[in-house]
Tab-separated table of C-alpha atoms in Angstrom:
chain	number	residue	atom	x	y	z
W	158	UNK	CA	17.835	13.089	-6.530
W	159	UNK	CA	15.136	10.809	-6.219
W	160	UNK	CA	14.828	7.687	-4.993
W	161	UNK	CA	12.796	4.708	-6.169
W	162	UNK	CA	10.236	3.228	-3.629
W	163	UNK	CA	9.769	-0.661	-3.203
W	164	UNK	CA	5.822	-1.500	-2.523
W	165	UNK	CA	5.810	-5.032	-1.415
W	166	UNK	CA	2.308	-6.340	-0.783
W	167	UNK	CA	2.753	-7.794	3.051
W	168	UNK	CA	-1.042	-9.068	3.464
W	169	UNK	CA	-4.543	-9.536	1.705
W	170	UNK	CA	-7.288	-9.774	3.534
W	171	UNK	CA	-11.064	-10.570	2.841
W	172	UNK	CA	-13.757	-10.057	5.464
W	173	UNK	CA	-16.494	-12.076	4.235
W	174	UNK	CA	-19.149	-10.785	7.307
W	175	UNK	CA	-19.085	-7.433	5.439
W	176	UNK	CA	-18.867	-8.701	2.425
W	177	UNK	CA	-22.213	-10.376	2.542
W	178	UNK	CA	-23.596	-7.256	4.339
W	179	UNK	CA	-22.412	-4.822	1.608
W	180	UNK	CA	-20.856	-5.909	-1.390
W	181	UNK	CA	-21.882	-7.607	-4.435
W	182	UNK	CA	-22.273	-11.116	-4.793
W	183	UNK	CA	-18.951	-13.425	-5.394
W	184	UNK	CA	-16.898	-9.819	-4.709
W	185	UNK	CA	-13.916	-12.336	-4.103
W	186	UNK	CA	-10.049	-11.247	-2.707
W	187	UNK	CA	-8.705	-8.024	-4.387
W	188	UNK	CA	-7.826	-8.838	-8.071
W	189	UNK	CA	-4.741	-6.588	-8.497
W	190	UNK	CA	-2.601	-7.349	-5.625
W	191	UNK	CA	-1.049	-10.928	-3.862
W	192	UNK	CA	0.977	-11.418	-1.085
W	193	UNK	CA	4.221	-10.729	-1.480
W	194	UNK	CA	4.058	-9.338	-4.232
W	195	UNK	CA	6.577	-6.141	-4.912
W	196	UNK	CA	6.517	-3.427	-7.260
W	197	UNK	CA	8.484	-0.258	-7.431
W	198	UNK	CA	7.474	3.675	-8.150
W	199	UNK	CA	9.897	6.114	-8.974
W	200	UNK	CA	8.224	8.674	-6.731
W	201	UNK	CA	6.149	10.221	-8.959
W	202	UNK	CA	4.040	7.462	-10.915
W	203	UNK	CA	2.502	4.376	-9.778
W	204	UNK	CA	3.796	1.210	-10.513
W	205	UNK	CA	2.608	-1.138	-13.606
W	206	UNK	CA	-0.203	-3.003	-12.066
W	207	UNK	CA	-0.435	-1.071	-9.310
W	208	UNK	CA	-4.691	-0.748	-8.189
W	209	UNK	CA	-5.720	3.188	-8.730
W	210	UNK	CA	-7.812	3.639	-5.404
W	211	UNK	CA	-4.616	1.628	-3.498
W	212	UNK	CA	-2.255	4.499	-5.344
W	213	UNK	CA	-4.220	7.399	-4.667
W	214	UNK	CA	-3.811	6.448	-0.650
W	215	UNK	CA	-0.107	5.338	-1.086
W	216	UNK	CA	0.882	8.569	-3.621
W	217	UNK	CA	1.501	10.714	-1.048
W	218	UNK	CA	3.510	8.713	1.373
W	219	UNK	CA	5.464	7.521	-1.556
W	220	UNK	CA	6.544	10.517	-2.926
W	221	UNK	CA	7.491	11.604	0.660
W	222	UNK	CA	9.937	8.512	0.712
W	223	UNK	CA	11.433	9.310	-2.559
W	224	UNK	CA	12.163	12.682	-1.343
W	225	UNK	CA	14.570	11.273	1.294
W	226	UNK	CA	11.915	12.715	3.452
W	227	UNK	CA	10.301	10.265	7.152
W	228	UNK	CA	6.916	9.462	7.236
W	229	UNK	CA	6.445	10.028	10.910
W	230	UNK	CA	8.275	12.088	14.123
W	231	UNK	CA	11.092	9.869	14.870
W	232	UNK	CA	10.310	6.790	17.001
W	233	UNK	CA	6.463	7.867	17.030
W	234	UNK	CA	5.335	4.745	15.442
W	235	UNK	CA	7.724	1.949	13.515
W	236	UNK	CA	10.617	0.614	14.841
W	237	UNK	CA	12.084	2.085	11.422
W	238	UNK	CA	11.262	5.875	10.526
W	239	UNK	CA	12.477	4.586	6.977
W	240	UNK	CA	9.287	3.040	5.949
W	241	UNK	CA	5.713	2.620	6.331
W	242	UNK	CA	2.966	0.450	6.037
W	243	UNK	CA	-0.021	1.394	5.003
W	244	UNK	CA	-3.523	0.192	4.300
W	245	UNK	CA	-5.908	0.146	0.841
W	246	UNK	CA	-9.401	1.925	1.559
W	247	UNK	CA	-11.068	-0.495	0.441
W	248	UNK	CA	-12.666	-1.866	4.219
W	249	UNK	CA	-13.868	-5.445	2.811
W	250	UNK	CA	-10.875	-6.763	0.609
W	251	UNK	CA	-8.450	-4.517	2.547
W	252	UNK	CA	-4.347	-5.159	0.698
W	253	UNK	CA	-1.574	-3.699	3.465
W	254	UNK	CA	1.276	-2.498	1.805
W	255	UNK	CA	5.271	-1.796	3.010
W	256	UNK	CA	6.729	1.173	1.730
W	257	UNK	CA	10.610	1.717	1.810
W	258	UNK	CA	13.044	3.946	0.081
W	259	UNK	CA	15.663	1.923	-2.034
W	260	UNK	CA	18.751	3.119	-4.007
């Protein structure tokens, strides 16, 4: 059985160096996600809201979790094997995500 994964949006970040060095003018914060923010998958589809580029990243490791399934060798990297956190691609409006397992 499959269990439902909490995203909770943990930061939002904005690097305006790069932003004037690569992206278009008034590019702004990311428009989809705010900290704190939560929203929940079932394992398989991505949440309402949820940014497409931020899912495709976050599918993977999100599915894992709903599996019942550890995202890393025990005690290789979190304090908690049960969760993750995880990163958008996008390098100048960059959203870092917590991913955990819930019943």
């Amino acid at each position: 059985m499959r269990k439902n994964v909490k995203i909770t949006v943990l930061r939002t970040e904005y690097y305006q160096d790069l932003a004037e060095q690569y992206a278009i003018p008034n590019l702004g914060m990311c428009p989809f996600h705010q900290k704190g923010q939560v929203l929940y998958s079932d394992g398989i589809n991505p949440p309402e809201g949820m940014c497409g580029v931020a899912w495709q990243d976050l599918e993977p490791w999100v599915r894992q979790l709903s599996e019942g399934g550890l995202l890393q060798p025990s005690g290789t990297w979190l304090k908690d094997d049960s969760i993750g956190v995880f990163a958008c691609p996008d390098g100048v409006r960059p959203v870092i995500f917590l991913l955990e397992a819930v019943d």
